[in-house]
Each structure stands twice: as C-alpha cells, then as structure tokens.
Amino acid sequence: MYNYLEYGSSDAPRNHEDPEQYDRFMARIEAGEKIEADDWMPDDYRQGLIKLISMHGISEIMGALPEKEWVPKAPTLKRKLGIMAKVQDEMGHGQLLLRVAEDLMKPYGKTRKDLIENLLSGDLKFHNVFHMPTKTWADAGMVGWLVDGAAIISQTNMLDASYGPYQRALQRICQEEVFHAQHGEAIIMALAEGSDHQREILQESLNRWWPSLLMFFGPASADTTGSSKQDIMIKYKIRKSNNEELRQAFLDKYLPRVFSLGLTVPDETVHYDEEQGQWVYQQPDWDEFKQIIKNKGPRSKERLRLRQIAYENNSWVRQALSKEVVGS
Amino acid sequence: MEETNFYQEYEVFSKKSVKAPIQHQFSLLAPNEEMALSMALENFMRREDVLDVWVVKRENIRRMTSEERTNWTKRLDNKDYRKTKGYGYLRQKWKEKEQGMLDEKEIMSWKEVKKK
C-alpha cells in the first residue's frame, strides 16, 4: 500500500464552492460521519482521494506482477501456495481500490481505461518500492515482512478515514495484510534460523531494501520533492499522521524485531534517541527517490512494460467477453 | 462493443450462513453477469464461509440519493410508539400484579411448546 503522493498540484479547475456546503461537509467529518460517493464533497477532497486511491490501487497490481514471478521459484509446495494466495490477494486489493477511485472519477467522465492508460503513459504513478529489483528468495520474504509491514503502518492509519468506500475497502485489505505479514515472517524466520548462506542472503536483501523502506513513507516535508498532500489528507481526516510519524512508527515496531533476528541495517548511526523520543537515522537519497517516482527507477520500465504486454495480449479476452453469454 | 463500454458495474452480496442476512460486500466491474459472479467469488470469497452470492447490476438498484439519506436519517427519532421502549412502563404494572413481562427475550424463546 501506498499512500505517498508525489504530486500535490491540483490539475482540474476548482468549482465555485458554496461556503455553507463546505461547512456542513466539515461538520460531518468532524462528527465522524462517513462521506459516500454521491455526497457533496469539496473538489480538493475528491481530487486528493482520486490521486491517493488510484495510486494505491495500481500499486497493488504493480506489486503483484513482480511478486508472481516468485511463484514458480518458491522453494517448497507450501511456500508456493502461500505466495500464490498473497499475489491473488494483492490483485483483489487492486480491484477493490480501483472501484473506489472509479466512482470518484465518474463526474469527470473517467473510467478504468483512463487509469490503465495513465499508468502506461506515466501520468499515474506507482509506489516507489515496486520500481526496485528482486534478486533472491530472501527478497520475497523481505517484501512480505517489511514492505508489507510498512504498508500496514500506512493503511491502518487510515482505517477511520472519512471517505466511506475507502475506509470499508481498507478494513478488508488490512485484515488480509495480517496474513501477508505472517507469510513474510515465516519466510524470514526460516532463513534467519537457517544455514550461513541463508542468513547471508537475508542480510544482503535487507541491506538492499533499507533505503526503499525509509523512502516508503515519503519525505518528511514537501520541501524535498516540491509538493505533498499529507497536510490536506490529515485536514480531511483521511489519514491521522504525517509521513515522518508513520516512518517512526514503522521503525518502532520493526527495528527491534530486525535486531532480535541478529540482522543489522546498513546505517551505523541508527539509534533510538530517548530525549527526542524517536529513531535517528541517515536520510535516504531523496534525489534518487524523485527519479524513481518519475518512473526512472531500476525496474520502472520493465514493470510498466510487463503491464503493457498484459494489457495488449489480453485485449482479445476483453473483446471476446464483451459479447453476451449464450444461454445454455 | 467499444472497450470503453466493456465494463459494467455490479454490486456483490453474499450470505454466510442460513441464519445470516444477505450482506453487501463491495462492487466490481465485469463485462457480463457470469463474469461478475465468477469475479465476485475470486475477489470476495477466497477465505470466507459462504452459502450464496448475488451480483446485481448497479443500474438496477434504486438506492437513496445523498439528499434522501440526509432527510431520512433526520426523521429517525421520536418513534418510541413503534418500539417496545414506548411500552416499557408495563413491566412495572405487571410486577405490581405479580406477573413477568412478556418481552422480546421471553417471546423469542417460545420456539417449543409442551407436547400434549
């Protein structure tokens, strides 16, 4: 999951908004009511949600595509079944979320086709972690454990989101993520308690994923990338915490576990500062992050190409299915 | 058919057990109802216990509009005369006459009567 928003600028013209309607809307969300797709909402609420949820949804799918490559390479039948179930869940999450985005896009006359085309043209971004390569089976575990762990931190932060359809989708998604997290932990645990070689590939995998995990939550402030929608999403009660608070929550929950397995992170300065009450760590390379989210990451082109091939190769299926089924 | 008209919106409902009411799950896009049903099973019933699944084309559902929902929920007060709550004083009356109240719990327990 993937709640980081890289572009904050509003590209659609703002409707003239009635201040009374706006106040009523704010009163509703302050009172904990849920906003539904056909309720009145301010333009920046709708547009912020479209960006957030379409990116979240498409990232689920972009993440499932490279993950499915591990199905034939899984070391045992049990692991194969486990990772297959996870891939299927991710595609399911993608479908749920795209539905939520599509209903929000309806007033603009946009559909799923626009989402897929925007992805292929580079206008719709997918999460930075899915631009990265995977090398060994340890990566399959690392993605399940720590990447999904980071996703769980961001997603649970939105379980009370003011937008009803997203909030309901997230309940289901988070419940399934618990299985993903434990599936990842099971792979990690086997490697961590395994041979020297297994421990080596695990450490090597963590070293490679570390910067991506820090980047997962996005930069602490908009100064880094020019813009960020975290403030508006907090104002509208979609999420509760800002990027840095989420990153700290992730480090709080996961670093002690990382260390308990005898693993290290590739940053000698990492420590918990009791006075500040937070983790101190070296910033990842945010310039690299900016490149990654512009689809200039190590695997961006290949992942998009995979999606494009699937879209083109399957167009005959869409054509065939668009006819009414002949009754038996 | 144009690919832009390819997808239809379906709402998915399911039933967990014979006693459970039918429950709304979510919506999905599918080209026809056979695909909608098959995708409903894939998307929503991967782990859940399920006895029955319905898919309904969204356009065939007349749901409340946003305005109707607001107005409806506004008038949902002062309905004690329709509820047992409005007749709660009877408990005390029956007590005075040394009788128990035939409340919901009592009446719903009358599934079996003595065999003659």
Short mmCIF file of C-alpha atoms in Angstrom, two decimals:
data_model
loop_
_atom_site.label_atom_id
_atom_site.label_comp_id
_atom_site.label_asym_id
_atom_site.label_seq_id
_atom_site.Cartn_x
_atom_site.Cartn_y
_atom_site.Cartn_z
CA MET A 1 0.00 0.00 0.00
CA TYR A 2 0.95 3.15 -0.86
CA ASN A 3 -0.31 6.34 0.48
CA TYR A 4 2.52 8.57 -0.53
CA LEU A 5 1.51 11.26 -3.00
CA GLU A 6 4.18 12.76 -5.12
CA TYR A 7 2.28 15.49 -6.89
CA GLY A 8 0.30 17.98 -4.89
CA SER A 9 -0.77 20.38 -7.58
CA SER A 10 -4.40 20.39 -8.48
CA ASP A 11 -4.80 19.91 -12.20
CA ALA A 12 -8.55 20.31 -12.50
CA PRO A 13 -10.25 23.69 -12.14
CA ARG A 14 -11.96 24.23 -8.81
CA ASN A 15 -15.68 24.57 -8.87
CA HIS A 16 -17.08 27.55 -7.15
CA GLU A 17 -17.75 26.15 -3.73
CA ASP A 18 -20.62 27.18 -1.53
CA PRO A 19 -19.14 28.00 1.91
CA GLU A 20 -22.27 26.68 3.61
CA GLN A 21 -21.96 23.31 1.90
CA TYR A 22 -18.29 23.26 2.79
CA ASP A 23 -19.04 23.95 6.46
CA ARG A 24 -21.68 21.23 6.51
CA PHE A 25 -19.19 18.83 4.96
CA MET A 26 -16.51 19.69 7.52
CA ALA A 27 -19.02 19.35 10.36
CA ARG A 28 -19.93 15.89 9.10
CA ILE A 29 -16.36 14.63 9.00
CA GLU A 30 -15.56 16.29 12.34
CA ALA A 31 -18.51 14.35 13.79
CA GLY A 32 -17.01 11.11 12.45
CA GLU A 33 -19.63 10.62 9.73
CA LYS A 34 -18.60 8.85 6.54
CA ILE A 35 -18.78 10.57 3.18
CA GLU A 36 -20.24 8.44 0.38
CA ALA A 37 -19.52 8.63 -3.35
CA ASP A 38 -22.67 10.57 -4.19
CA ASP A 39 -22.42 13.02 -1.28
CA TRP A 40 -21.29 16.58 -1.87
CA MET A 41 -17.57 16.97 -1.33
CA PRO A 42 -15.05 19.75 -1.98
CA ASP A 43 -13.02 19.42 -5.17
CA ASP A 44 -9.70 19.12 -3.40
CA TYR A 45 -11.10 16.28 -1.28
CA ARG A 46 -12.24 14.42 -4.40
CA GLN A 47 -9.03 15.07 -6.29
CA GLY A 48 -6.81 14.20 -3.35
CA LEU A 49 -8.69 10.92 -2.91
CA ILE A 50 -8.50 10.07 -6.61
CA LYS A 51 -4.73 10.52 -6.60
CA LEU A 52 -4.27 8.63 -3.36
CA ILE A 53 -6.58 5.73 -4.12
CA SER A 54 -5.74 5.27 -7.80
CA MET A 55 -2.07 5.17 -6.87
CA HIS A 56 -2.78 2.79 -4.02
CA GLY A 57 -4.84 0.51 -6.27
CA ILE A 58 -2.47 0.47 -9.20
CA SER A 59 0.48 -0.11 -6.84
CA GLU A 60 -1.20 -3.26 -5.53
CA ILE A 61 -1.29 -4.54 -9.08
CA MET A 62 2.20 -3.34 -9.99
CA GLY A 63 3.46 -5.06 -6.86
CA ALA A 64 1.67 -8.31 -7.59
CA LEU A 65 3.19 -8.58 -11.07
CA PRO A 66 6.84 -8.96 -9.98
CA GLU A 67 5.77 -10.93 -6.92
CA LYS A 68 4.07 -13.56 -9.03
CA GLU A 69 7.46 -14.24 -10.62
CA TRP A 70 8.37 -15.94 -7.35
CA VAL A 71 5.57 -18.50 -7.58
CA PRO A 72 7.46 -20.98 -9.80
CA LYS A 73 10.68 -20.34 -7.85
CA ALA A 74 9.26 -20.87 -4.36
CA PRO A 75 11.34 -23.50 -2.51
CA THR A 76 8.50 -25.76 -1.30
CA LEU A 77 4.92 -26.53 -2.22
CA LYS A 78 3.70 -24.85 0.97
CA ARG A 79 5.61 -21.68 0.15
CA LYS A 80 4.27 -21.80 -3.41
CA LEU A 81 0.69 -21.97 -2.18
CA GLY A 82 1.34 -19.19 0.32
CA ILE A 83 2.83 -16.76 -2.17
CA MET A 84 0.18 -17.59 -4.76
CA ALA A 85 -2.53 -16.72 -2.25
CA LYS A 86 -0.76 -13.46 -1.46
CA VAL A 87 -0.46 -12.50 -5.13
CA GLN A 88 -4.14 -13.19 -5.59
CA ASP A 89 -4.96 -11.03 -2.56
CA GLU A 90 -2.92 -8.15 -3.96
CA MET A 91 -4.79 -8.30 -7.27
CA GLY A 92 -8.03 -8.39 -5.30
CA HIS A 93 -6.96 -5.31 -3.31
CA GLY A 94 -6.13 -3.57 -6.58
CA GLN A 95 -9.61 -4.28 -7.91
CA LEU A 96 -11.32 -3.04 -4.75
CA LEU A 97 -9.34 0.16 -4.74
CA LEU A 98 -9.74 0.85 -8.44
CA ARG A 99 -13.51 0.60 -7.93
CA VAL A 100 -13.31 3.23 -5.21
CA ALA A 101 -11.24 5.52 -7.44
CA GLU A 102 -13.52 4.95 -10.44
CA ASP A 103 -16.63 6.02 -8.56
CA LEU A 104 -14.83 9.21 -7.53
CA MET A 105 -13.71 9.88 -11.12
CA LYS A 106 -17.17 9.46 -12.55
CA PRO A 107 -18.08 13.18 -12.50
CA TYR A 108 -15.02 13.78 -14.72
CA GLY A 109 -16.17 11.12 -17.19
CA LYS A 110 -13.12 8.95 -16.49
CA THR A 111 -13.06 5.15 -16.26
CA ARG A 112 -10.71 2.23 -15.62
CA LYS A 113 -9.42 2.53 -19.16
CA ASP A 114 -8.13 6.02 -18.32
CA LEU A 115 -6.41 4.68 -15.21
CA ILE A 116 -4.57 1.97 -17.13
CA GLU A 117 -3.66 4.36 -19.93
CA ASN A 118 -2.45 6.96 -17.41
CA LEU A 119 -0.30 4.32 -15.80
CA LEU A 120 1.25 3.33 -19.14
CA SER A 121 1.80 6.97 -20.13
CA GLY A 122 3.48 7.70 -16.78
CA ASP A 123 0.81 10.11 -15.50
CA LEU A 124 -0.38 7.71 -12.83
CA LYS A 125 2.46 6.78 -10.50
CA PHE A 126 3.03 3.57 -8.65
CA HIS A 127 4.72 3.18 -5.32
CA ASN A 128 8.50 3.58 -5.12
CA VAL A 129 9.10 0.09 -3.70
CA PHE A 130 7.77 -1.56 -6.85
CA HIS A 131 10.41 0.06 -9.02
CA MET A 132 13.09 -1.99 -7.29
CA PRO A 133 14.61 -5.29 -8.44
CA THR A 134 14.38 -8.56 -6.54
CA LYS A 135 17.28 -10.98 -6.57
CA THR A 136 16.82 -13.88 -4.17
CA TRP A 137 14.10 -15.76 -2.31
CA ALA A 138 15.03 -13.65 0.72
CA ASP A 139 13.53 -10.71 -1.17
CA ALA A 140 10.19 -12.49 -1.32
CA GLY A 141 10.33 -12.71 2.47
CA MET A 142 11.57 -9.16 2.87
CA VAL A 143 8.74 -7.80 0.71
CA GLY A 144 6.16 -9.73 2.74
CA TRP A 145 7.66 -8.83 6.09
CA LEU A 146 8.98 -5.29 5.88
CA VAL A 147 7.47 -3.79 2.71
CA ASP A 148 4.05 -5.09 3.67
CA GLY A 149 4.86 -4.12 7.26
CA ALA A 150 5.38 -0.54 6.11
CA ALA A 151 2.18 -0.81 4.08
CA ILE A 152 0.29 -1.99 7.15
CA ILE A 153 1.54 1.04 9.11
CA SER A 154 0.22 3.44 6.42
CA GLN A 155 -3.02 1.59 5.82
CA THR A 156 -4.05 1.08 9.42
CA ASN A 157 -3.50 4.83 9.89
CA MET A 158 -6.44 5.32 7.50
CA LEU A 159 -8.82 2.71 8.97
CA ASP A 160 -11.01 5.56 10.28
CA ALA A 161 -10.81 7.56 7.01
CA SER A 162 -13.69 9.96 6.44
CA TYR A 163 -14.40 8.56 2.96
CA GLY A 164 -16.71 5.56 3.49
CA PRO A 165 -15.88 3.40 0.45
CA TYR A 166 -12.12 3.69 1.02
CA GLN A 167 -12.48 3.08 4.72
CA ARG A 168 -14.52 -0.07 4.06
CA ALA A 169 -12.03 -1.34 1.47
CA LEU A 170 -9.21 -0.78 3.95
CA GLN A 171 -10.88 -2.93 6.63
CA ARG A 172 -10.79 -5.90 4.30
CA ILE A 173 -7.34 -5.11 2.97
CA CYS A 174 -5.77 -4.72 6.41
CA GLN A 175 -7.29 -8.00 7.61
CA GLU A 176 -5.69 -9.79 4.67
CA GLU A 177 -2.42 -7.94 5.18
CA VAL A 178 -2.12 -9.67 8.55
CA PHE A 179 -1.80 -12.93 6.65
CA HIS A 180 0.76 -11.34 4.28
CA ALA A 181 2.84 -10.11 7.18
CA GLN A 182 2.89 -13.56 8.79
CA HIS A 183 3.61 -15.20 5.45
CA GLY A 184 6.64 -12.87 5.13
CA GLU A 185 7.68 -13.53 8.72
CA ALA A 186 7.56 -17.29 8.12
CA ILE A 187 9.98 -16.98 5.17
CA ILE A 188 12.26 -14.64 7.12
CA MET A 189 12.23 -16.84 10.22
CA ALA A 190 13.21 -19.93 8.23
CA LEU A 191 16.12 -18.08 6.64
CA ALA A 192 17.19 -16.37 9.87
CA GLU A 193 17.32 -19.73 11.66
CA GLY A 194 18.84 -21.47 8.64
CA SER A 195 22.33 -22.02 7.21
CA ASP A 196 25.07 -19.41 6.95
CA HIS A 197 24.19 -18.93 3.31
CA GLN A 198 20.54 -18.37 4.15
CA ARG A 199 21.47 -15.78 6.76
CA GLU A 200 23.77 -14.11 4.25
CA ILE A 201 21.11 -13.71 1.57
CA LEU A 202 18.72 -12.41 4.20
CA GLN A 203 21.15 -9.74 5.39
CA GLU A 204 22.07 -8.85 1.81
CA SER A 205 18.39 -8.46 0.97
CA LEU A 206 17.76 -6.19 3.97
CA ASN A 207 20.77 -4.06 3.03
CA ARG A 208 19.34 -3.52 -0.43
CA TRP A 209 15.80 -2.83 0.78
CA TRP A 210 16.72 -0.48 3.61
CA PRO A 211 16.74 2.80 1.61
CA SER A 212 13.47 1.86 -0.11
CA LEU A 213 11.88 1.13 3.27
CA LEU A 214 12.87 4.56 4.56
CA MET A 215 11.57 6.15 1.36
CA PHE A 216 8.34 4.18 1.60
CA PHE A 217 6.56 6.84 3.64
CA GLY A 218 7.76 9.74 1.51
CA PRO A 219 9.84 12.69 2.60
CA ALA A 220 9.13 14.40 5.92
CA SER A 221 8.18 17.66 4.28
CA ALA A 222 7.08 18.97 0.91
CA ASP A 223 10.40 20.84 0.63
CA THR A 224 12.11 17.65 -0.51
CA THR A 225 10.03 16.91 -3.58
CA GLY A 226 8.31 20.23 -4.12
CA SER A 227 4.88 19.19 -3.02
CA SER A 228 2.99 16.79 -0.83
CA LYS A 229 -0.63 16.21 0.00
CA GLN A 230 -0.08 14.88 3.50
CA ASP A 231 -1.45 18.02 5.18
CA ILE A 232 -4.67 18.11 3.21
CA MET A 233 -5.23 14.39 3.80
CA ILE A 234 -4.86 14.98 7.55
CA LYS A 235 -7.18 18.01 7.47
CA TYR A 236 -9.85 15.95 5.74
CA LYS A 237 -9.42 13.05 8.17
CA ILE A 238 -8.26 10.56 5.58
CA ARG A 239 -5.08 9.83 7.47
CA LYS A 240 -4.11 10.72 11.02
CA SER A 241 -0.35 11.01 10.92
CA ASN A 242 2.25 12.64 8.71
CA ASN A 243 4.98 10.83 6.76
CA GLU A 244 7.63 11.12 9.46
CA GLU A 245 5.29 9.96 12.22
CA LEU A 246 4.46 6.89 10.15
CA ARG A 247 8.13 6.19 9.46
CA GLN A 248 8.89 6.44 13.17
CA ALA A 249 6.01 4.08 13.95
CA PHE A 250 7.45 1.62 11.44
CA LEU A 251 10.92 1.84 12.98
CA ASP A 252 9.40 1.45 16.46
CA LYS A 253 7.58 -1.70 15.54
CA TYR A 254 10.09 -3.36 13.25
CA LEU A 255 13.65 -2.37 14.17
CA PRO A 256 13.63 -4.28 17.49
CA ARG A 257 12.47 -7.35 15.55
CA VAL A 258 15.16 -6.88 12.91
CA PHE A 259 17.83 -6.73 15.64
CA SER A 260 16.32 -9.68 17.53
CA LEU A 261 16.98 -11.88 14.50
CA GLY A 262 20.66 -10.88 14.60
CA LEU A 263 20.26 -8.75 11.49
CA THR A 264 21.70 -5.28 11.04
CA VAL A 265 20.72 -2.30 8.92
CA PRO A 266 23.25 -0.60 6.64
CA ASP A 267 23.38 2.58 8.72
CA GLU A 268 25.76 2.67 11.68
CA THR A 269 24.16 5.81 13.03
CA VAL A 270 20.72 4.28 13.60
CA HIS A 271 19.70 4.57 17.24
CA TYR A 272 16.75 5.48 19.40
CA ASP A 273 17.13 8.90 20.95
CA GLU A 274 15.47 8.73 24.36
CA GLU A 275 15.34 12.51 24.75
CA GLN A 276 13.70 13.17 21.41
CA GLY A 277 11.66 10.00 21.76
CA GLN A 278 12.40 8.96 18.21
CA TRP A 279 14.69 7.00 15.94
CA VAL A 280 17.64 8.83 14.43
CA TYR A 281 18.70 7.55 11.03
CA GLN A 282 20.56 8.68 7.92
CA GLN A 283 18.25 10.13 5.31
CA PRO A 284 17.96 8.08 2.14
CA ASP A 285 18.91 9.74 -1.14
CA TRP A 286 15.77 11.77 -1.83
CA ASP A 287 17.08 12.79 -5.27
CA GLU A 288 17.08 9.13 -6.19
CA PHE A 289 13.55 8.91 -4.80
CA LYS A 290 12.46 11.73 -7.12
CA GLN A 291 13.92 9.84 -10.06
CA ILE A 292 12.22 6.59 -9.01
CA ILE A 293 8.77 8.12 -8.78
CA LYS A 294 9.25 9.67 -12.23
CA ASN A 295 9.46 6.08 -13.49
CA LYS A 296 13.24 6.33 -13.71
CA GLY A 297 13.94 3.67 -11.08
CA PRO A 298 15.95 0.48 -11.61
CA ARG A 299 12.96 -1.60 -12.80
CA SER A 300 10.36 1.06 -13.67
CA LYS A 301 10.41 0.49 -17.40
CA GLU A 302 10.37 -3.31 -17.15
CA ARG A 303 7.43 -3.29 -14.73
CA LEU A 304 5.43 -0.93 -16.93
CA ARG A 305 6.34 -2.98 -19.98
CA LEU A 306 5.03 -6.10 -18.23
CA ARG A 307 1.76 -4.31 -17.56
CA GLN A 308 1.56 -3.07 -21.14
CA ILE A 309 2.18 -6.54 -22.57
CA ALA A 310 -0.53 -7.95 -20.31
CA TYR A 311 -2.93 -5.20 -21.41
CA GLU A 312 -2.24 -5.73 -25.11
CA ASN A 313 -2.10 -9.53 -25.02
CA ASN A 314 -5.36 -9.70 -23.15
CA SER A 315 -7.29 -7.26 -25.30
CA TRP A 316 -8.79 -10.20 -27.24
CA VAL A 317 -10.18 -11.54 -23.96
CA ARG A 318 -11.94 -8.25 -23.32
CA GLN A 319 -13.31 -8.29 -26.85
CA ALA A 320 -14.48 -11.90 -26.59
CA LEU A 321 -16.13 -11.33 -23.22
CA SER A 322 -17.90 -8.17 -24.23
CA LYS A 323 -20.47 -10.26 -26.11
CA GLU A 324 -23.44 -11.51 -24.16
CA VAL A 325 -23.07 -15.07 -22.93
CA VAL A 326 -25.12 -17.53 -24.99
CA GLY A 327 -27.63 -19.21 -22.68
CA SER A 328 -27.35 -22.96 -22.26
CA MET B 1 -18.60 -3.41 -28.30
CA GLU B 2 -16.31 -0.47 -27.61
CA GLU B 3 -13.80 -1.19 -24.89
CA THR B 4 -14.98 1.93 -23.08
CA ASN B 5 -18.40 0.31 -22.63
CA PHE B 6 -16.90 -3.03 -21.82
CA TYR B 7 -17.19 -2.90 -18.07
CA GLN B 8 -20.48 -2.83 -16.21
CA GLU B 9 -20.75 -2.05 -12.52
CA TYR B 10 -22.06 -4.83 -10.31
CA GLU B 11 -22.77 -4.80 -6.60
CA VAL B 12 -21.85 -8.01 -4.79
CA PHE B 13 -23.87 -9.52 -1.94
CA SER B 14 -23.27 -12.71 -0.02
CA LYS B 15 -24.73 -14.86 2.69
CA LYS B 16 -22.55 -16.52 5.27
CA SER B 17 -24.94 -18.97 6.89
CA VAL B 18 -28.60 -19.92 6.76
CA LYS B 19 -29.33 -17.60 9.67
CA ALA B 20 -27.25 -14.66 8.42
CA PRO B 21 -28.86 -11.89 6.39
CA ILE B 22 -27.55 -11.21 2.92
CA GLN B 23 -24.68 -8.78 3.22
CA HIS B 24 -23.31 -6.22 0.82
CA GLN B 25 -19.66 -6.91 0.02
CA PHE B 26 -18.43 -4.34 -2.47
CA SER B 27 -18.72 -3.51 -6.14
CA LEU B 28 -16.78 -4.79 -9.12
CA LEU B 29 -16.51 -4.27 -12.86
CA ALA B 30 -17.30 -7.13 -15.21
CA PRO B 31 -18.41 -7.46 -18.82
CA ASN B 32 -21.44 -9.62 -18.02
CA GLU B 33 -23.12 -11.29 -15.10
CA GLU B 34 -21.40 -14.65 -15.49
CA MET B 35 -18.03 -12.95 -15.23
CA ALA B 36 -19.35 -10.78 -12.43
CA LEU B 37 -20.29 -13.85 -10.39
CA SER B 38 -17.03 -15.56 -11.08
CA MET B 39 -15.07 -12.44 -10.14
CA ALA B 40 -17.17 -11.95 -7.02
CA LEU B 41 -16.08 -15.39 -5.86
CA GLU B 42 -12.44 -14.62 -6.67
CA ASN B 43 -12.46 -11.14 -5.16
CA PHE B 44 -14.50 -11.62 -2.03
CA MET B 45 -14.83 -15.30 -1.17
CA ARG B 46 -11.24 -16.51 -1.12
CA ARG B 47 -11.37 -17.45 2.57
CA GLU B 48 -14.83 -16.64 3.84
CA ASP B 49 -17.53 -19.15 4.63
CA VAL B 50 -20.25 -18.56 2.09
CA LEU B 51 -23.57 -20.17 1.20
CA ASP B 52 -24.78 -17.87 -1.54
CA VAL B 53 -23.55 -14.97 -3.65
CA TRP B 54 -25.60 -12.45 -5.59
CA VAL B 55 -24.40 -9.98 -8.19
CA VAL B 56 -26.72 -7.15 -9.17
CA LYS B 57 -26.12 -4.65 -11.90
CA ARG B 58 -25.79 -1.33 -10.15
CA GLU B 59 -28.12 0.43 -12.58
CA ASN B 60 -30.89 -1.93 -11.45
CA ILE B 61 -30.65 -0.78 -7.87
CA ARG B 62 -32.74 2.23 -6.89
CA ARG B 63 -30.82 3.40 -3.90
CA MET B 64 -31.38 6.56 -1.91
CA THR B 65 -29.77 9.71 -3.14
CA SER B 66 -27.47 11.66 -0.88
CA GLU B 67 -30.30 14.08 -0.12
CA GLU B 68 -32.79 11.31 0.63
CA ARG B 69 -30.34 9.72 3.06
CA THR B 70 -29.89 13.01 4.89
CA ASN B 71 -33.62 13.62 5.21
CA TRP B 72 -34.40 10.07 6.19
CA THR B 73 -31.89 9.92 9.00
CA LYS B 74 -33.17 13.26 10.29
CA ARG B 75 -36.65 11.91 10.97
CA LEU B 76 -35.47 8.77 12.72
CA ASP B 77 -36.26 9.98 16.21
CA ASN B 78 -39.40 10.10 18.32
CA LYS B 79 -40.51 6.64 17.22
CA ASP B 80 -40.99 5.17 20.66
CA TYR B 81 -44.63 4.36 19.86
CA ARG B 82 -43.33 1.87 17.28
CA LYS B 83 -40.92 0.23 19.67
CA THR B 84 -41.19 -1.80 22.84
CA LYS B 85 -39.34 1.07 24.52
CA GLY B 86 -42.56 3.11 24.32
CA TYR B 87 -44.34 0.42 26.38
CA GLY B 88 -41.66 -0.17 28.96
CA TYR B 89 -43.89 1.10 31.79
CA LEU B 90 -45.82 -2.19 31.53
CA ARG B 91 -43.01 -4.02 33.26
CA GLN B 92 -43.77 -2.18 36.49
CA LYS B 93 -47.55 -2.65 36.03
CA TRP B 94 -47.17 -6.41 35.59
CA LYS B 95 -44.82 -6.55 38.51
CA GLU B 96 -47.49 -4.97 40.71
CA LYS B 97 -49.79 -7.77 39.58
CA GLU B 98 -47.06 -10.31 40.28
CA GLN B 99 -46.61 -11.18 36.63
CA GLY B 100 -43.48 -11.16 34.44
CA MET B 101 -43.15 -9.03 31.34
CA LEU B 102 -43.57 -10.84 28.03
CA ASP B 103 -40.64 -9.07 26.47
CA GLU B 104 -38.70 -9.86 23.32
CA LYS B 105 -36.35 -12.25 25.04
CA GLU B 106 -39.28 -14.18 26.51
CA ILE B 107 -41.37 -14.30 23.34
CA MET B 108 -38.47 -15.27 21.08
CA SER B 109 -37.83 -18.22 23.40
CA TRP B 110 -41.25 -19.74 22.65
CA LYS B 111 -40.00 -21.99 19.88
CA GLU B 112 -41.19 -25.13 21.59
CA VAL B 113 -44.40 -25.72 23.44
CA LYS B 114 -45.17 -28.64 25.71
CA LYS B 115 -46.16 -31.81 23.87
CA LYS B 116 -49.63 -32.95 24.84
#
